[in-house]
Short mmCIF file of C-alpha atoms and ligand atoms in Angstrom, two decimals:
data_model
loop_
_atom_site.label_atom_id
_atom_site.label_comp_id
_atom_site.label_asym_id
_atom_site.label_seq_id
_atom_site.Cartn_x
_atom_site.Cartn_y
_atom_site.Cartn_z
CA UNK A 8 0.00 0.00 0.00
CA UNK A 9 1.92 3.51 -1.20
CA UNK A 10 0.60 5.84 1.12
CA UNK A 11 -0.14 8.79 -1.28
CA UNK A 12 -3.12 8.97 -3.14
CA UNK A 13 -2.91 6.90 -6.25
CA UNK A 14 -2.46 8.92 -9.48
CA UNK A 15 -4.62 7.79 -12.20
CA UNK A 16 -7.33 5.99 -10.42
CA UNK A 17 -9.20 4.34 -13.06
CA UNK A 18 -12.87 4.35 -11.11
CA UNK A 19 -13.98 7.24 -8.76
CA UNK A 20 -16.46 7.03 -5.57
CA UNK A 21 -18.30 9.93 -5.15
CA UNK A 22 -19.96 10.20 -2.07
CA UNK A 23 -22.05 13.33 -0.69
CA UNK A 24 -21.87 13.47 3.31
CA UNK A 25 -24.00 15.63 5.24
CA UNK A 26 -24.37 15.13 9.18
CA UNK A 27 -24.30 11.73 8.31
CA UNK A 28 -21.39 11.20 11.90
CA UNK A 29 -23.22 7.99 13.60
CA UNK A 30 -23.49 6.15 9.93
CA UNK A 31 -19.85 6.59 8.54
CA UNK A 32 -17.61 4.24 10.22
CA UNK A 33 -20.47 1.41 9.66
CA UNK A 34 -20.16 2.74 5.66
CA UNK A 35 -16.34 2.64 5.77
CA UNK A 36 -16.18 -0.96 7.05
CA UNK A 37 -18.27 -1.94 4.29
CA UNK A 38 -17.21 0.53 1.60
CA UNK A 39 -13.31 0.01 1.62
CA UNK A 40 -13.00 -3.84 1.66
CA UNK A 41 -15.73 -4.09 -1.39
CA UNK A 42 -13.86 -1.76 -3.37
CA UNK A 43 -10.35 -3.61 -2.26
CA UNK A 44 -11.78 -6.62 -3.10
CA UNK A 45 -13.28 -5.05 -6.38
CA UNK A 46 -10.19 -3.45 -7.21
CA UNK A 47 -7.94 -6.80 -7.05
CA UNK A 48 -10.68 -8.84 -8.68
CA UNK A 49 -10.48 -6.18 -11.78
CA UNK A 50 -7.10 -5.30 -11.52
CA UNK A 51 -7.87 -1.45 -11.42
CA UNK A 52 -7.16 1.40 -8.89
CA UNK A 53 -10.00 3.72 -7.56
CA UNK A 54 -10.39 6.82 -5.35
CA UNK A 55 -13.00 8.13 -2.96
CA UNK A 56 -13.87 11.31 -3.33
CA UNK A 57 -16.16 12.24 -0.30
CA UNK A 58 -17.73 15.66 -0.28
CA UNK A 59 -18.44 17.04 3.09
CA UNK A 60 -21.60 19.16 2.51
CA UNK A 61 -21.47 21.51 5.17
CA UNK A 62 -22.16 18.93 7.76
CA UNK A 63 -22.97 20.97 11.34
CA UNK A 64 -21.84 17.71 12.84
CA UNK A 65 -18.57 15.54 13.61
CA UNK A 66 -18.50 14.12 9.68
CA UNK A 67 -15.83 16.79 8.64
CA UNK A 68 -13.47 15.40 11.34
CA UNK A 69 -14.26 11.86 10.71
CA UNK A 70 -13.52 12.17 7.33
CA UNK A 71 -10.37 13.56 7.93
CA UNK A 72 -9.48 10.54 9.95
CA UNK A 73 -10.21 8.33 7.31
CA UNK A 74 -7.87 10.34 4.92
CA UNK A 75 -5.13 9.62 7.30
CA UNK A 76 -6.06 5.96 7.19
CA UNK A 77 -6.52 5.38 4.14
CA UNK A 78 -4.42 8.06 2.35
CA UNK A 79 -3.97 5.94 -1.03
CA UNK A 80 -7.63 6.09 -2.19
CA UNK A 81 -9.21 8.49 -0.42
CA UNK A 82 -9.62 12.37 -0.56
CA UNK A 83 -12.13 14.55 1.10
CA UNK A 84 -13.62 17.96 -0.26
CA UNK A 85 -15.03 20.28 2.15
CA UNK A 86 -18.02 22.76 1.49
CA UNK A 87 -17.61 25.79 3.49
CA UNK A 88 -21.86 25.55 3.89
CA UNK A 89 -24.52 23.48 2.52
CA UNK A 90 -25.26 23.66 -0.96
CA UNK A 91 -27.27 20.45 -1.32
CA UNK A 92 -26.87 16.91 -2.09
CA UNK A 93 -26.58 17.45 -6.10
CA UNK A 94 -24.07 20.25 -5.61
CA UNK A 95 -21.86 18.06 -3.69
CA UNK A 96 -22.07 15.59 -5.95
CA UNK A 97 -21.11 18.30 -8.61
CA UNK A 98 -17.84 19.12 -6.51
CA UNK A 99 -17.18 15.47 -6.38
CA UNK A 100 -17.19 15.38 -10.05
CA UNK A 101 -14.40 18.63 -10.47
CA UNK A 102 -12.36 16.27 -8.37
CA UNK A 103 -12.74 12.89 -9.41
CA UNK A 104 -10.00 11.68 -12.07
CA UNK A 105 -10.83 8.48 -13.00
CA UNK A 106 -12.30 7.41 -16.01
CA UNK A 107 -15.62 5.85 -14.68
CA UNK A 108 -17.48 7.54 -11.54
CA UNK A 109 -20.13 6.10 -9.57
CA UNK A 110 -22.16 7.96 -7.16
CA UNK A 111 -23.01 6.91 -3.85
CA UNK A 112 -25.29 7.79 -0.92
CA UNK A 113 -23.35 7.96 2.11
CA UNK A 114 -26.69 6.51 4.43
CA UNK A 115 -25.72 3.23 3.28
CA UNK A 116 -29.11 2.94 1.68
CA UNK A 117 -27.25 1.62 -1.39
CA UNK A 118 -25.14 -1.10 -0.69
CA UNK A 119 -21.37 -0.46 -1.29
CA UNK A 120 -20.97 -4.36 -2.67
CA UNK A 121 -23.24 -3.09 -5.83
CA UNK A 122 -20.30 -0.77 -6.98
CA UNK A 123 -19.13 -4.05 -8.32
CA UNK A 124 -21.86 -4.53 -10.35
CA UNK A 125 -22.05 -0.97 -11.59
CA UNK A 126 -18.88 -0.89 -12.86
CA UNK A 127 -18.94 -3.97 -14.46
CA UNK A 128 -21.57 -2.53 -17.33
CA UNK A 129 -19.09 0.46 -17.46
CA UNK A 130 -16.27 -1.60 -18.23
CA UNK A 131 -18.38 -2.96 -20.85
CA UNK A 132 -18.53 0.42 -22.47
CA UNK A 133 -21.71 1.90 -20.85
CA UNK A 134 -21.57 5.50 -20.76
CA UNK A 135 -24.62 5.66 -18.24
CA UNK A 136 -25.99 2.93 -15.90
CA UNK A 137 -28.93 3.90 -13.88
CA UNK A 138 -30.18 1.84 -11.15
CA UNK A 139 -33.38 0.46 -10.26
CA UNK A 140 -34.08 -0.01 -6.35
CA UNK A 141 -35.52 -3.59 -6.13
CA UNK A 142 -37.73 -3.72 -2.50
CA UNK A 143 -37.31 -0.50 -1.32
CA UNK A 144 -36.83 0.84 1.96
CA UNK A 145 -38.35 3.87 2.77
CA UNK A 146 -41.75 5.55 3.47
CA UNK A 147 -44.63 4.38 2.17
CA UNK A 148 -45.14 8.38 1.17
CA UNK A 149 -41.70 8.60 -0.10
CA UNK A 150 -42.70 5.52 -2.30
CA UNK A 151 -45.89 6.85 -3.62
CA UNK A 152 -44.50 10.49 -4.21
CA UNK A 153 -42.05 8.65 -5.92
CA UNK A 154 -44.17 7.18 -8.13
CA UNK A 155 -46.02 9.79 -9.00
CA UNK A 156 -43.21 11.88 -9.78
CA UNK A 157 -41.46 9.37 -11.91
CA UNK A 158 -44.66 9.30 -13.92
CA UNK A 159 -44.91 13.22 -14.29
CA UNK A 160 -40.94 13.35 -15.36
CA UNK A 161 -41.72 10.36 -17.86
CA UNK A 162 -44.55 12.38 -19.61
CA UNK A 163 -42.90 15.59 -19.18
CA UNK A 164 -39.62 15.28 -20.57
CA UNK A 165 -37.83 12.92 -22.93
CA UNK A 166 -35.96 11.21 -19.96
CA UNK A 167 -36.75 7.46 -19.31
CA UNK A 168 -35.62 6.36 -15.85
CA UNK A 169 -37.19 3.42 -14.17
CA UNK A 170 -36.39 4.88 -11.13
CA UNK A 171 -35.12 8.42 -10.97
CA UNK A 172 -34.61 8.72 -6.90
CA UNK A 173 -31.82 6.09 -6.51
CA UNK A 174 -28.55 7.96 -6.45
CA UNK A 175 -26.17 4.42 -6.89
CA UNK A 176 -25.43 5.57 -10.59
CA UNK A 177 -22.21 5.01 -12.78
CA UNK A 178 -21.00 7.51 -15.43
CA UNK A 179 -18.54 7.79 -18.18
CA UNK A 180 -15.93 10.43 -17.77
CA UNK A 181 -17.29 11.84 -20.72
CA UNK A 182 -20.78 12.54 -19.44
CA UNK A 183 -19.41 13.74 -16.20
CA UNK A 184 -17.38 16.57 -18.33
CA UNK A 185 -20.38 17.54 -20.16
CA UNK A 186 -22.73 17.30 -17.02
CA UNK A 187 -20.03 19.96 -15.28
CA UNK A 188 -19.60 22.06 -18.50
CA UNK A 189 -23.51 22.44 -17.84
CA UNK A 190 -22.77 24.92 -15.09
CA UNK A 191 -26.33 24.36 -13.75
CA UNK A 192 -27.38 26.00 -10.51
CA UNK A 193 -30.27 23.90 -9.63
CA UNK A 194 -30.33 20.38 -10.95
CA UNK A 195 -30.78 16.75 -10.56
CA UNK A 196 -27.73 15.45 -11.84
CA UNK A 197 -28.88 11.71 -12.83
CA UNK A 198 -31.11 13.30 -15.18
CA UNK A 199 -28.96 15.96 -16.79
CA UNK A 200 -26.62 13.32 -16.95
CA UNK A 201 -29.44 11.02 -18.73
CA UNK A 202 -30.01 13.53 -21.28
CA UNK A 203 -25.95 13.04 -22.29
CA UNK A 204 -26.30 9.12 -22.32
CA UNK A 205 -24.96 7.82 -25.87
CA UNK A 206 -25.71 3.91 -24.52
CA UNK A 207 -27.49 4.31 -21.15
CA UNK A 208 -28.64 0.85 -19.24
CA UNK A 209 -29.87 0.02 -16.09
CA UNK A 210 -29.31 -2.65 -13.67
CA UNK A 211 -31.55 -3.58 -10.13
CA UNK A 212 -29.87 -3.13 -6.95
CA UNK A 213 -30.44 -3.97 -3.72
CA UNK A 214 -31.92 -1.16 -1.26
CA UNK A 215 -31.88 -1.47 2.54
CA UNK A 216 -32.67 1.22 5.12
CA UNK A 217 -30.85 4.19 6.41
CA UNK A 218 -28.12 2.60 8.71
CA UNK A 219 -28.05 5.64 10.77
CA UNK A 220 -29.59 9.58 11.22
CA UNK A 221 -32.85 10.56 9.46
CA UNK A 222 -33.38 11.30 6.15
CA UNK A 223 -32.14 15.17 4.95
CA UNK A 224 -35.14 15.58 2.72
CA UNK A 225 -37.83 17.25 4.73
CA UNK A 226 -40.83 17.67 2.35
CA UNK A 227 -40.50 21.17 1.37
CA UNK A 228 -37.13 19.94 -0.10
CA UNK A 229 -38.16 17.40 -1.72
CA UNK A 230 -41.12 19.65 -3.31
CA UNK A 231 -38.31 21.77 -4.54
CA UNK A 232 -36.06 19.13 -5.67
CA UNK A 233 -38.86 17.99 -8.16
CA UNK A 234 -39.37 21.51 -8.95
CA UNK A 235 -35.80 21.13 -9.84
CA UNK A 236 -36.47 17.56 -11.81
CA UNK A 237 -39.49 19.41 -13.73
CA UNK A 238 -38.64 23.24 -14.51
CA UNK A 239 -35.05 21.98 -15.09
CA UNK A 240 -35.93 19.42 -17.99
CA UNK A 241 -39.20 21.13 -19.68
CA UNK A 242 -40.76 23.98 -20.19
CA UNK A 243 -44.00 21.92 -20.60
CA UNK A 244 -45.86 22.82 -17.29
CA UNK A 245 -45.31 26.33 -18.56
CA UNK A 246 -47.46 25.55 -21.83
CA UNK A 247 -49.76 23.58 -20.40
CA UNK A 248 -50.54 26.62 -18.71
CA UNK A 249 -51.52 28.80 -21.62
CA UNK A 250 -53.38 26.38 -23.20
CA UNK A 251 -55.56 25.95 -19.52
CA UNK A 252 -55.85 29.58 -20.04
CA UNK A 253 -57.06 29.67 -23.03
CA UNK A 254 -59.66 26.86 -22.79
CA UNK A 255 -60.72 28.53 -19.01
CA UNK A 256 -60.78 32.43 -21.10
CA UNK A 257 -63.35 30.77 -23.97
CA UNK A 258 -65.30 28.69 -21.01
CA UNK A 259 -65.65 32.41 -19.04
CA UNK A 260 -66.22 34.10 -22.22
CA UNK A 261 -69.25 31.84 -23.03
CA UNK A 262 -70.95 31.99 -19.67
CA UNK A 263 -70.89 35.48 -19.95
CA UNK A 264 -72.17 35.52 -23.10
CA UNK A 265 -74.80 33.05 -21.74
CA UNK A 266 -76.03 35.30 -18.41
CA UNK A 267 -76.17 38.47 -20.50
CA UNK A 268 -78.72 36.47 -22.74
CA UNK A 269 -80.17 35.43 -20.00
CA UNK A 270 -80.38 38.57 -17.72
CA UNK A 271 -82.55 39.90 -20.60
CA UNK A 272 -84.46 36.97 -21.51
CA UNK A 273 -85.34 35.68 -18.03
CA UNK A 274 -84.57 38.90 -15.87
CA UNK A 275 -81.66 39.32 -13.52
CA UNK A 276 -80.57 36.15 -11.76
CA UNK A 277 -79.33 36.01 -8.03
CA UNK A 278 -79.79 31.97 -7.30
CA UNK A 279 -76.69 30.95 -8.94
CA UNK A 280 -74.16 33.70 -6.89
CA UNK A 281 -72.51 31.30 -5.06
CA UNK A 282 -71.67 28.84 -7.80
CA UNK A 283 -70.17 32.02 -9.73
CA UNK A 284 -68.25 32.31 -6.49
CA UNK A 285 -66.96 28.75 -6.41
CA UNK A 286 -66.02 29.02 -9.81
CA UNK A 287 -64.10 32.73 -8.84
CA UNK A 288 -62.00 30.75 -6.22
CA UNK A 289 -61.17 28.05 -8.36
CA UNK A 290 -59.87 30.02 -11.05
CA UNK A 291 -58.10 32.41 -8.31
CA UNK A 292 -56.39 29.22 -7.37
CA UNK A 293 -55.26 28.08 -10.68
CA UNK A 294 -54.05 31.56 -11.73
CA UNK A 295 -52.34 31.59 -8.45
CA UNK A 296 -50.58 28.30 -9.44
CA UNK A 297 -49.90 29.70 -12.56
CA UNK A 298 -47.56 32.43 -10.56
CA UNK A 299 -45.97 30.23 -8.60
CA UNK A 300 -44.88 28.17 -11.41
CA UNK A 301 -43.44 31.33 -13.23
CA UNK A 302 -41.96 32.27 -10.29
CA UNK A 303 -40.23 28.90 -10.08
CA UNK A 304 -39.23 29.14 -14.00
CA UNK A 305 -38.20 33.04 -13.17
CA UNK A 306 -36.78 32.67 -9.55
CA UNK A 307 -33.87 29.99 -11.50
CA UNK A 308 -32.97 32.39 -14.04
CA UNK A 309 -32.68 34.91 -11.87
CA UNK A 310 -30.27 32.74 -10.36
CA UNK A 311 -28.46 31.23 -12.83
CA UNK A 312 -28.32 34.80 -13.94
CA UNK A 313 -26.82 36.09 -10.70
CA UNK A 314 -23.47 33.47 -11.78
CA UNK A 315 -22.59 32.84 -8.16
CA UNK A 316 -20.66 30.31 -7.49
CA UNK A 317 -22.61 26.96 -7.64
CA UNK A 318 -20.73 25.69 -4.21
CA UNK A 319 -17.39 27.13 -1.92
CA UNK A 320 -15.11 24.70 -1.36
CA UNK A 321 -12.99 25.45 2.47
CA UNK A 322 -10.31 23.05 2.07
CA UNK A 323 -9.62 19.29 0.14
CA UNK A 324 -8.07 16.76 2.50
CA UNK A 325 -5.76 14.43 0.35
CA UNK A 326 -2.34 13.30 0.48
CA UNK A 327 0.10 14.03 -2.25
N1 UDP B 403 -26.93 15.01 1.42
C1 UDP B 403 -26.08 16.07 1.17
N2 UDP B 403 -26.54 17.35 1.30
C2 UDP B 403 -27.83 17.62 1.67
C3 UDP B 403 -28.70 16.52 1.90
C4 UDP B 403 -28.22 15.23 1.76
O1 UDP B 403 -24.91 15.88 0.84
O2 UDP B 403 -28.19 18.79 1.77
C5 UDP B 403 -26.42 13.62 1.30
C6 UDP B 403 -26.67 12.72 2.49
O3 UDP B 403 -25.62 12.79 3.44
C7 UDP B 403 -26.72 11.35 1.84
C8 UDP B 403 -27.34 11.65 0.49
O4 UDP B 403 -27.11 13.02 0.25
O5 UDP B 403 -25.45 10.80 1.63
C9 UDP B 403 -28.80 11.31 0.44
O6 UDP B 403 -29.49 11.95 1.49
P1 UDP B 403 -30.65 11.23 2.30
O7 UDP B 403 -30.26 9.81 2.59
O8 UDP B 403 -30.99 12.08 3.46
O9 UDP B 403 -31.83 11.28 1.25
P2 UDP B 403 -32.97 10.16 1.03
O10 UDP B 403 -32.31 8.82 1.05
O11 UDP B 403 -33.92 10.35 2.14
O12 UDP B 403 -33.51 10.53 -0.31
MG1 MG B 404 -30.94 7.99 2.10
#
């Protein structure tokens, strides 16, 4: 074992940590001897790039420790704050060198032995392997959520992903430079990444429960992540608005056309007021929807627009 890091690492980990301090060691004593065992069975070197998303925890200095024990493969990137999950994974890409990456939740929810299998279709000249969580382990409203969003996406956009949520993914080094070139503020990197796929497949892997901690996703974040999934991919919810518009303009138009008729046909007509009003708040509710979605279409230019820096990396803990 040299004990710098190992130059031209032909497979790269890339592994997102934040406050994740009572589930790391168990994930290093099953990450390190898969990917030993991997790396002898294939005869290739890898890296682990973890990315240390400004955890408010002890995961910074655990990492750290790691570095020092396992110097050879391992290197740690440290966000001054928290930028999110797909950010981190972004930074993990900048410093990832080998030739195939695989991301990697750092919960353990995706069993490190599946690398294996992963790289395996990349070695067989897969640019993109997606992953497909057989029995999995969360909430039964994470699962249906899931669902439905997957279904929405598939409609939506021109991405087809069994199973968009699982982050256990392999990439070509190719698709990671073109996913990075992106320079995307907001995004959900398997997909961007999909839309780059020149022979894509997808393998099932195992999925087990968090080891440790509670998930980071509360469900406003994960209402904005699949704003993220949606307004980042199509502009389709946007037209589907107009044409709602439209149809809702010629329905309005029509029943006034009918009440004036009526108001001098029949006389005025007071009976109905409070269907008129039902109608009023359901079109004040779709109109307001119709805002927010704008605003979400509008609030991402303004940042992309803005050109701040996606993340801020503090320090990167390796040994040269
Ligand atoms: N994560 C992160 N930054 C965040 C939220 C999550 O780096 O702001 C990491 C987290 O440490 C884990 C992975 O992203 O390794 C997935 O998070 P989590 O398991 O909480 O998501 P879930 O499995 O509930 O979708
Ligand atoms: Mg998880």
């Amino acid at each position: 074992m040299t004990a710098n890091l190992v130059a031209n690492p032909k497979l790269s980990i890339v592994i997102p940590v934040y406050n994740e301090e009572d589930g790391l060691q168990a994930l290093f004593d099953r990450l390190y001897p898969a990917l030993d065992a991997l790396a002898a069975k294939r005869n290739i070197a890898y890296e682990i790039v973890f990315v240390n998303d400004g955890s408010k925890d002890r995961s910074a200095g655990i990492l750290a420790k790691q570095v020092d024990l396992r110097p050879d493969v391992t290197r740690a990137v440290l966000f001054h704050s928290n930028f999110g999950q797909h950010m981190a994974i972004m930074a993990g890409f900048e410093y990832a060198k080998g030739e195939h990456i695989i991301t990697l939740d750092a919960d353990l929810q995706n069993p490190p032995e599946e690398i294996d299998a992963l790289t395996e279709q990349l070695l067989n000249g897969h640019d993109y392997v997606g992953t497909i969580r057989a029995d999995r382990r969360d909430s039964f409203f994470r699962k249906i959520a899931s669902r439905a969003m997957n279904g929405l996406r598939e409609n939506i956009t021109r991405i087809t992903m069994t199973d968009q949520g699982c982050m256990l993914r392999g990439y070509s080094r190719r698709i990671v430079d073109l996913v990075r070139q992106c320079n995307e503020n907001n995004t959900f990197i398997p997909a961007l990444a999909y839309t780059f796929a020149a022979n894509p497949i997808e393998i099932t892997v195992k999925h087990e429960e968090r080891f440790a901690g509670e998930s980071k996703y509360s469900i406003y974040q994960l209402i904005r992540l699949n704003f993220d999934l949606v307004t980042g991919f199509s502009v389709m919810p946007l037209q589907i608005f107009s044409i709602l518009g439209m149809l809702l303009s010629l329905a309005a138009g029509s029943l006034f056309v009918y009440l004036l008729v009526r108001r001098f046909v029949l006389g005025a007509e007071v009976e109905g007021v409070f269907t008129l009003f039902a109608l009023t708040f359901f079109l004040i509710g779709v109109m307001l929807f119709g805002l927010g979605l704008l605003g979400e279409y509008i609030g991402r230019i303004y940042q992309q627009i803005r050109n701040r820096p996606r993340y801020v990396v503090q320090t990167v803990l390796e040994k040269k």
